[in-house]
Short mmCIF file of C-alpha atoms in Angstrom, two decimals:
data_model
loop_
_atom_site.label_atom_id
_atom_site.label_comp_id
_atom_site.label_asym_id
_atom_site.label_seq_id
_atom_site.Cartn_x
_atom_site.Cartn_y
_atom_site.Cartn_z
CA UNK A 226 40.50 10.08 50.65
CA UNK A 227 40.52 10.82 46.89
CA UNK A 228 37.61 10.57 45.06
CA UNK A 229 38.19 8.05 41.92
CA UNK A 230 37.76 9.02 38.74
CA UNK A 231 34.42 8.07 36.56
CA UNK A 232 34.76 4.97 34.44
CA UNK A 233 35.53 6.30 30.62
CA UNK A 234 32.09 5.90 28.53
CA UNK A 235 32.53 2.88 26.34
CA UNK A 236 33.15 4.12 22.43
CA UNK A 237 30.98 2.41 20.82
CA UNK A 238 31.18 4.42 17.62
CA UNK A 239 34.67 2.53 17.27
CA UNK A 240 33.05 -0.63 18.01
CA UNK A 241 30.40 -0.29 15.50
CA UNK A 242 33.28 0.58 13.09
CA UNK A 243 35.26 -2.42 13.70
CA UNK A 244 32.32 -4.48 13.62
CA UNK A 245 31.14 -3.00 9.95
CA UNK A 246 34.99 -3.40 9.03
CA UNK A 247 34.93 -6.69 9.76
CA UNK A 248 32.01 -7.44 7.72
CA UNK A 249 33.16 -5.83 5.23
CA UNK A 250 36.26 -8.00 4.91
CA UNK A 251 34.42 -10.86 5.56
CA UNK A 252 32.52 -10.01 2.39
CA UNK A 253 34.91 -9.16 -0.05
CA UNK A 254 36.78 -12.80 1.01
CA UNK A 255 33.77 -15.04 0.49
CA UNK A 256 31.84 -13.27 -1.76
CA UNK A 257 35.07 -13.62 -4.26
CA UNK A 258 33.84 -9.94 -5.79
CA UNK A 259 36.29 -9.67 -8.87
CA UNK A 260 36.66 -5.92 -9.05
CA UNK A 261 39.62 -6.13 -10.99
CA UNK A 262 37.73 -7.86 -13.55
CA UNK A 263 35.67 -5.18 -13.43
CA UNK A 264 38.03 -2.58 -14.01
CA UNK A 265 39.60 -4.24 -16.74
CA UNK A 266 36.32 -4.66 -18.26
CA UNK A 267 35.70 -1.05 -18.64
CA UNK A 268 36.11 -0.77 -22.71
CA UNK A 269 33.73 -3.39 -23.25
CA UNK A 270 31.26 -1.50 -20.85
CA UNK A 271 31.70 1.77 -22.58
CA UNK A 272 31.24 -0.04 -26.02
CA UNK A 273 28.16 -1.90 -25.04
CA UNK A 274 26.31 1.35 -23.55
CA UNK A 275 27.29 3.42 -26.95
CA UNK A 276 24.73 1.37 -28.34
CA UNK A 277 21.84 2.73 -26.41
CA UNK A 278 23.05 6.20 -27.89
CA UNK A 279 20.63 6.51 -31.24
CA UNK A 280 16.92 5.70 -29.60
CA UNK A 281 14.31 5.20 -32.46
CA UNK A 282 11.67 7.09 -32.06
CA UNK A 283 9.46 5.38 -34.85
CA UNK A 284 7.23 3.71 -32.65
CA UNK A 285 6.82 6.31 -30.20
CA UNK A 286 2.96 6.52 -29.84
CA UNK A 287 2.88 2.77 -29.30
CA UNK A 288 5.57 3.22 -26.73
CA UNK A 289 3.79 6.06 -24.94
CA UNK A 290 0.45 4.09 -24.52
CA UNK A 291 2.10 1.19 -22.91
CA UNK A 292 3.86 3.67 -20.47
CA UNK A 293 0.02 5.15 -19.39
CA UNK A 294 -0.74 1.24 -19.21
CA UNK A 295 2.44 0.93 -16.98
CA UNK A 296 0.62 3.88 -14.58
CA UNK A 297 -2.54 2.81 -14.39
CA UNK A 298 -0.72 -0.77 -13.32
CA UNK A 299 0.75 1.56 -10.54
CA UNK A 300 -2.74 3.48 -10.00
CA UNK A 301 -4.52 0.83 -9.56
CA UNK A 302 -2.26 -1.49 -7.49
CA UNK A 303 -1.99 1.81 -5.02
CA UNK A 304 -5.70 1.68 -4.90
CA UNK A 305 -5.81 -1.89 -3.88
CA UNK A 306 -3.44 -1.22 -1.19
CA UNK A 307 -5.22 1.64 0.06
CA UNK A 308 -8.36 -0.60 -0.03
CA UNK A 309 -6.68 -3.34 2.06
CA UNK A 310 -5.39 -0.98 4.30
CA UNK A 311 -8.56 0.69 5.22
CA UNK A 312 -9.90 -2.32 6.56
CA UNK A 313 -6.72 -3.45 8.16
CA UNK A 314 -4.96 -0.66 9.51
CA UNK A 315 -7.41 0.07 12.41
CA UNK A 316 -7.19 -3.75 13.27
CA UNK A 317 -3.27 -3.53 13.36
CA UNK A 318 -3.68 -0.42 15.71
CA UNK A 319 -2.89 -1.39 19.28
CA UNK A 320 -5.29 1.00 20.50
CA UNK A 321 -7.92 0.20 18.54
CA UNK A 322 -8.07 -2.90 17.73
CA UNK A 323 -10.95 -5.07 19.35
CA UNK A 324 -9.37 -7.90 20.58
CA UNK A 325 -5.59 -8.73 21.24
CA UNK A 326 -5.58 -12.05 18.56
CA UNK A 327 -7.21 -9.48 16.08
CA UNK A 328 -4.30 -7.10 16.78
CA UNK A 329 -1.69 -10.10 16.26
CA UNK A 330 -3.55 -11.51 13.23
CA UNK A 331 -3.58 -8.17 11.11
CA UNK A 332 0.06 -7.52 11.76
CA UNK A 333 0.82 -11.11 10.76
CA UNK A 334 -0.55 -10.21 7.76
CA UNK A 335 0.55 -7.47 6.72
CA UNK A 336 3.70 -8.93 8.34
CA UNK A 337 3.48 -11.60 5.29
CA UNK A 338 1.99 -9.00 2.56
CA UNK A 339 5.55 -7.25 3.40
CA UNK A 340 7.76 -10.20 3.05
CA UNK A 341 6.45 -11.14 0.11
CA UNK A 342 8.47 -9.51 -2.79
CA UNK A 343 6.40 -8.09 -5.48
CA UNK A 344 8.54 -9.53 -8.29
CA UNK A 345 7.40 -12.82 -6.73
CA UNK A 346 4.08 -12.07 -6.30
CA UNK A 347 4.18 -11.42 -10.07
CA UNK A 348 5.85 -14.29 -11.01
CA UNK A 349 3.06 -16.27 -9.70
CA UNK A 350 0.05 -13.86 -10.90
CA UNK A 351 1.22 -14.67 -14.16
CA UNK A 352 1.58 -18.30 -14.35
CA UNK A 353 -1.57 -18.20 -12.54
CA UNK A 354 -3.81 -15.72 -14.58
CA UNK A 355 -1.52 -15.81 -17.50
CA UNK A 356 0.47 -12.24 -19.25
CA UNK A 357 -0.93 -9.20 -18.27
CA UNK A 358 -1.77 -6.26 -16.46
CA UNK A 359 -3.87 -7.93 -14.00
CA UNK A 360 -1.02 -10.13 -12.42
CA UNK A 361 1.26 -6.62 -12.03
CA UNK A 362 -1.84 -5.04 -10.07
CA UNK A 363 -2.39 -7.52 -7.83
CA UNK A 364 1.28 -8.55 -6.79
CA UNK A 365 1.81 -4.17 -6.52
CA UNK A 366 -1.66 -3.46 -4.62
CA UNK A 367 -1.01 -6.51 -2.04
CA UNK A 368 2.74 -6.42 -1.37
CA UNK A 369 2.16 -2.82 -0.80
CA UNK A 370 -0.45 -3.33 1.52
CA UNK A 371 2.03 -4.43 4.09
CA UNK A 372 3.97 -1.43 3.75
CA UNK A 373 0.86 1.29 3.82
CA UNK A 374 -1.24 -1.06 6.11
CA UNK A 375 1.49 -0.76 8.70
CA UNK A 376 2.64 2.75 8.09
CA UNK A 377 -1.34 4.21 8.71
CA UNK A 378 -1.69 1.73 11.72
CA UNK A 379 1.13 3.07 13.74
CA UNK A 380 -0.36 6.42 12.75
CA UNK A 381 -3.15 6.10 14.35
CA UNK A 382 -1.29 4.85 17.36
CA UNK A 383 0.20 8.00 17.94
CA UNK A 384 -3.10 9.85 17.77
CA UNK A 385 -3.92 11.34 20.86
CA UNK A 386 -5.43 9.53 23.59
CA UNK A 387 -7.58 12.48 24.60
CA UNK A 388 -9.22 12.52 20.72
CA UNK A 389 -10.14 9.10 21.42
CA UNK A 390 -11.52 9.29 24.73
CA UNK A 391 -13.24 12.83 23.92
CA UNK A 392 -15.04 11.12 20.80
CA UNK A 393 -15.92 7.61 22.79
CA UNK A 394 -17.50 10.06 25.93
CA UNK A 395 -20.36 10.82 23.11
CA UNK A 396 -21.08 7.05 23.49
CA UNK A 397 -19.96 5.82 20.11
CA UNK A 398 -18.53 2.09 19.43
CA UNK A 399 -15.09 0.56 17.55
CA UNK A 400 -16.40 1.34 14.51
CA UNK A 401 -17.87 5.31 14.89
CA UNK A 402 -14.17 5.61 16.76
CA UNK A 403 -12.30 4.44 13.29
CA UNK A 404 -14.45 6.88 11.50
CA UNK A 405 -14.48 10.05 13.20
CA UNK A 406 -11.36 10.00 14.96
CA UNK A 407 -8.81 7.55 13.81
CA UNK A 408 -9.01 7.88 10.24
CA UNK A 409 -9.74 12.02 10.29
CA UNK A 410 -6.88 12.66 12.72
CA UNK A 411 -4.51 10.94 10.10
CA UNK A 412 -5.82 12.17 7.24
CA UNK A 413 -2.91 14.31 6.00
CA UNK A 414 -0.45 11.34 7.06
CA UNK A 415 -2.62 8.80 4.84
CA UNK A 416 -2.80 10.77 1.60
CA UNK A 417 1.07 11.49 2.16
CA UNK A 418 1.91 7.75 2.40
CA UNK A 419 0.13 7.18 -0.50
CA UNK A 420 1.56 9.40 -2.43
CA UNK A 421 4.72 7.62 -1.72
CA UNK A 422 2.94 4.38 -2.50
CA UNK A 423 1.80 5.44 -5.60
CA UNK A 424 5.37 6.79 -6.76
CA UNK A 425 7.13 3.80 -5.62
CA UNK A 426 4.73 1.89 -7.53
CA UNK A 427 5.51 3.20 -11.19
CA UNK A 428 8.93 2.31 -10.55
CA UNK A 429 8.23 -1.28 -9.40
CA UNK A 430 5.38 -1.41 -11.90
CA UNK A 431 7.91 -1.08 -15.07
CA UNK A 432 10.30 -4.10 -13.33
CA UNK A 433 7.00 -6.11 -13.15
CA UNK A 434 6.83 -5.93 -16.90
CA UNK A 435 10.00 -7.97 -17.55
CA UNK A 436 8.36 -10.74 -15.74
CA UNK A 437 5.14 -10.43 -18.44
CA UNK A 438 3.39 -8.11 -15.72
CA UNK A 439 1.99 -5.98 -18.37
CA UNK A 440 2.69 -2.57 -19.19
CA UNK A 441 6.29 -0.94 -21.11
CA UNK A 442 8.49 -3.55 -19.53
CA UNK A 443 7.25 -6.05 -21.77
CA UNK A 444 8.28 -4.49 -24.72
CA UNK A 445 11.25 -3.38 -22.57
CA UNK A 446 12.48 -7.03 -22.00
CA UNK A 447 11.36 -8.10 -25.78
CA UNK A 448 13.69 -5.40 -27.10
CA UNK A 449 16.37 -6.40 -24.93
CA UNK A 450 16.14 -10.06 -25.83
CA UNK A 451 16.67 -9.24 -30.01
CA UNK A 452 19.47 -6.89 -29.36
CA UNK A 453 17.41 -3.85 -30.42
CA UNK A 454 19.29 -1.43 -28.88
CA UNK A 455 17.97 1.90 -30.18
CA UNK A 456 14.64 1.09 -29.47
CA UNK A 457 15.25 -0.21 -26.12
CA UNK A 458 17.18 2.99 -25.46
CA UNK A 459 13.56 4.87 -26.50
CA UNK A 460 11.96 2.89 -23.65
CA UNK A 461 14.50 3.66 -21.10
CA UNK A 462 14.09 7.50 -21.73
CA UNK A 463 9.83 7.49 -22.01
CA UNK A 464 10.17 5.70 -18.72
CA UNK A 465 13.05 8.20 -17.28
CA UNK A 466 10.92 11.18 -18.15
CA UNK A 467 7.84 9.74 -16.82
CA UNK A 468 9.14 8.36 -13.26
CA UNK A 469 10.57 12.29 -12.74
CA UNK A 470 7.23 14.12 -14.09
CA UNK A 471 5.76 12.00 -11.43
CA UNK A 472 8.47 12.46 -8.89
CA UNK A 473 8.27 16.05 -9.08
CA UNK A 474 4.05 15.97 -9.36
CA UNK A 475 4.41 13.67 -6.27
CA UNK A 476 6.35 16.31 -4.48
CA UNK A 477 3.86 19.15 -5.48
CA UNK A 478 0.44 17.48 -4.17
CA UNK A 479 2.55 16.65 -1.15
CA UNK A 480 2.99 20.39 -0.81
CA UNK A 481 -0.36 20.95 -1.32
CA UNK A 482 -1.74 18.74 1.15
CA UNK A 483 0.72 18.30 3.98
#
């Protein structure tokens, strides 16, 4: 008797494919995306960016301060978050936390710190606390939280079991655990991820600005909103320059550390 032949594996590369393809038609139907507009549009695009092609650099020092304004914004908001996260992280950690509806309640809110859009978060700072830097470190230091809160609290879920259980044999509670083990066997993760925090939060912390966040997107925005190109065009470049200095001193310290 003939043995019969394995069934074929299923292909589901193709099947993602067509799926994505469909979606992708889908899109384009609904969404109505006029790309030929676009297209045609192109002179008028090329005009309107030759005006951000003769920056004035008369106001440069005042420019410059409000960019260190726009990093501290960032500083400090990473801070926060790191703040925030020390407390919660150990509570989000499976493994360590002290009680399962602790466990659920610290994800759920760092669940909610991560839904939370910072641009929102500023939008209400401000019409809450008024124009500012205060509103842009508060809606960067908590929506962040979510995002370092969680990423330290599955790292300490993938610590070793044996570091645990060779540090709780010396008879040491919850607490001593988070301190000498959790937090020291992650240590190189922690300052990594907020590092990335930190550089993330530059960026954001310039968008935050148009919203009256503080900082160089203020005078971004105003510049924008009485046509004053060549001055807006400064901005753009002080904040280009400083978002890759601290790209590349990012990178470094990660080297460094890690």
């Amino acid at each position: 008797m003939m043995n019969s032949l394995p069934p074929k594996p299923f292909n589901w590369p193709l099947l993602i494919f067509g799926i994505v393809l469909i979606l992708t038609i889908i899109c384009l139907v609904y969404l109505q995306l006029p790309f030929g507009e676009l297209l045609r549009s192109g002179e008028n695009i090329t005009e309107y960016l030759s005006r951000y092609t003769r920056p004035d650099f008369s106001e440069f020092p005042k420019y410059l301060w409000l960019m260190m304004i726009t990093v501290a914004i960032a500083f400090w908001g990473t801070i926060l978050a790191l703040s925030l996260s020390f407390f919660l992280a150990p509570i989000a950690a499976k493994n360590l936390s002290p009680h399962p509806l602790s466990y659920r309640i610290a994800r759920e809110i760092l669940n909610f710190f991560r839904a939370m859009p910072d641009l929102v978060l500023a939008l209400v700072f401000v019409a809450a606390l008024g124009l500012g830097p205060l509103p842009g470190f508060l809606a960067l230091g908590i929506h962040t939280t979510g995002f370092l809160g969680k990423f330290l609290a599955e790292s300490m879920e993938r610590v070793d079991k044996g570091v645990y259980e060779g540090v709780s044999a010396t008879g040491t509670n919850t607490l001593q655990l988070i301190l000498y083990a959790a937090w020291p066997s992650i240590l190189q993760e922690a300052i990594g991820y907020t590092l990335y925090i930190f550089d993330r939060n530059v960026r954001m912390a310039t968008v935050l600005g148009l919203v009256g966040a503080g900082g160089i997107g203020v005078e971004l925005n105003t510049n924008l909103r009485f046509f004053n190109y060549e001055k807006a065009a400064t901005l753009m470049l002080i904040i280009l320059f400083t978002i890759v200095a601290i790209d590349y001193l990012s990178t470094w310290l990660r080297k460094q550390v890690l």
